[in-house]
Coordinates of C-alpha atoms in Angstrom, one line a residue:
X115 CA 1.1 15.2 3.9
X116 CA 0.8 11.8 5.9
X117 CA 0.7 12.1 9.4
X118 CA 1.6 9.5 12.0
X119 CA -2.2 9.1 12.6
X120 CA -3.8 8.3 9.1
X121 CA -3.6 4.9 8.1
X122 CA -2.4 3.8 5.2
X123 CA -4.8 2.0 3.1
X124 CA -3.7 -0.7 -0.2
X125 CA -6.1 -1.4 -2.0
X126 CA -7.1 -4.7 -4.1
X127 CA -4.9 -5.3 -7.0
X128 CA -6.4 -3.9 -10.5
X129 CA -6.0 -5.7 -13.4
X130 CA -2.2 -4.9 -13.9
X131 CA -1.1 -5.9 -10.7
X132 CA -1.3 -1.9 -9.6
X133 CA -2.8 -1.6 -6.2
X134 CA -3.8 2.1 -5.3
X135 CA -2.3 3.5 -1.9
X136 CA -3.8 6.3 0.3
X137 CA -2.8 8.2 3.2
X138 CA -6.0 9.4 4.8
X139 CA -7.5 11.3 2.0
X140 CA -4.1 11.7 0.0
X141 CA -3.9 9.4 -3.3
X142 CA -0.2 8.6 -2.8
X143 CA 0.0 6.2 -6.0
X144 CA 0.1 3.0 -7.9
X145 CA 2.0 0.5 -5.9
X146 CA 3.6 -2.7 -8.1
X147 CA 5.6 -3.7 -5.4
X148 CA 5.8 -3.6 -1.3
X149 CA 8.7 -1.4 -2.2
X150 CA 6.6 1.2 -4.5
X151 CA 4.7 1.5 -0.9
X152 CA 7.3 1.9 0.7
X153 CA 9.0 5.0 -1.1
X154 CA 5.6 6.3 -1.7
X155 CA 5.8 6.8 2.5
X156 CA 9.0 7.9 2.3
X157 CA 8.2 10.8 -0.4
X158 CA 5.7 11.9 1.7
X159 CA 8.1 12.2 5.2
X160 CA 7.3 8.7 6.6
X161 CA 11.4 8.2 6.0
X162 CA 11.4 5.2 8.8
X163 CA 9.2 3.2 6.6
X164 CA 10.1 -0.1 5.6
X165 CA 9.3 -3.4 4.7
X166 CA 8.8 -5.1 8.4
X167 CA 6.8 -1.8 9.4
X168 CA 4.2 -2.5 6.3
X169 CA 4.1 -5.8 6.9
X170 CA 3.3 -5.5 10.7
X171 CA 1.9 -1.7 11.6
X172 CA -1.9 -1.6 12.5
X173 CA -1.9 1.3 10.8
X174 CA -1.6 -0.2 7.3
X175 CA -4.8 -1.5 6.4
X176 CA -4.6 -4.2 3.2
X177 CA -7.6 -4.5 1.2
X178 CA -8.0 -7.3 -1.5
X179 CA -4.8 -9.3 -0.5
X180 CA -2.0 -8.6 2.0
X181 CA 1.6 -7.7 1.3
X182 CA 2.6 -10.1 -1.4
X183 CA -0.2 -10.4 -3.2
X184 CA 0.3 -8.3 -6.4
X185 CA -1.9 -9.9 -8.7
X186 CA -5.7 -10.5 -9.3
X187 CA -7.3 -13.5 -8.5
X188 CA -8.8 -15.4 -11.2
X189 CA -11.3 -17.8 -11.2
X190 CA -10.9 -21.4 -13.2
X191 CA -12.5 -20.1 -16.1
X192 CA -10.5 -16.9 -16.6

């Protein structure tokens, strides 16, 4: 399903922490933790995934926050 050429996309956290993750048009799933991204790759044949590869490969693209941000931001009022 994911090829080496579609980038990875993680998007901003939802209000659960969840960040959604695609592989070119592929939903691949609700991500809770860098980990959760990384078998979500590996389920789908990227098996030399890891956690130095997300952190550093241009082909992940993080939306909303980078790798350790699991949370949404809130304001002072919130």
């Amino acid at each position: 399903m994911a090829s080496d050429r579609q980038t990875i996309v993680i998007y901003p956290p939802a209000g659960d922490g969840g960040r959604r993750v695609r592989a070119g048009p592929h939903f691949l799933g609700m991500a809770y933790t860098l980990l959760d991204v990384v078998e979500f790759l590996r389920l789908v044949g990227m098996e030399d995934a890891d956690d130095g590869w997300l952190r550093q490969s241009p082909r992940v693209e993080w939306r909303g926050g980078g790798p350790d941000t699991w949370t949404v931001a809130r304001g002072p009022h919130d």
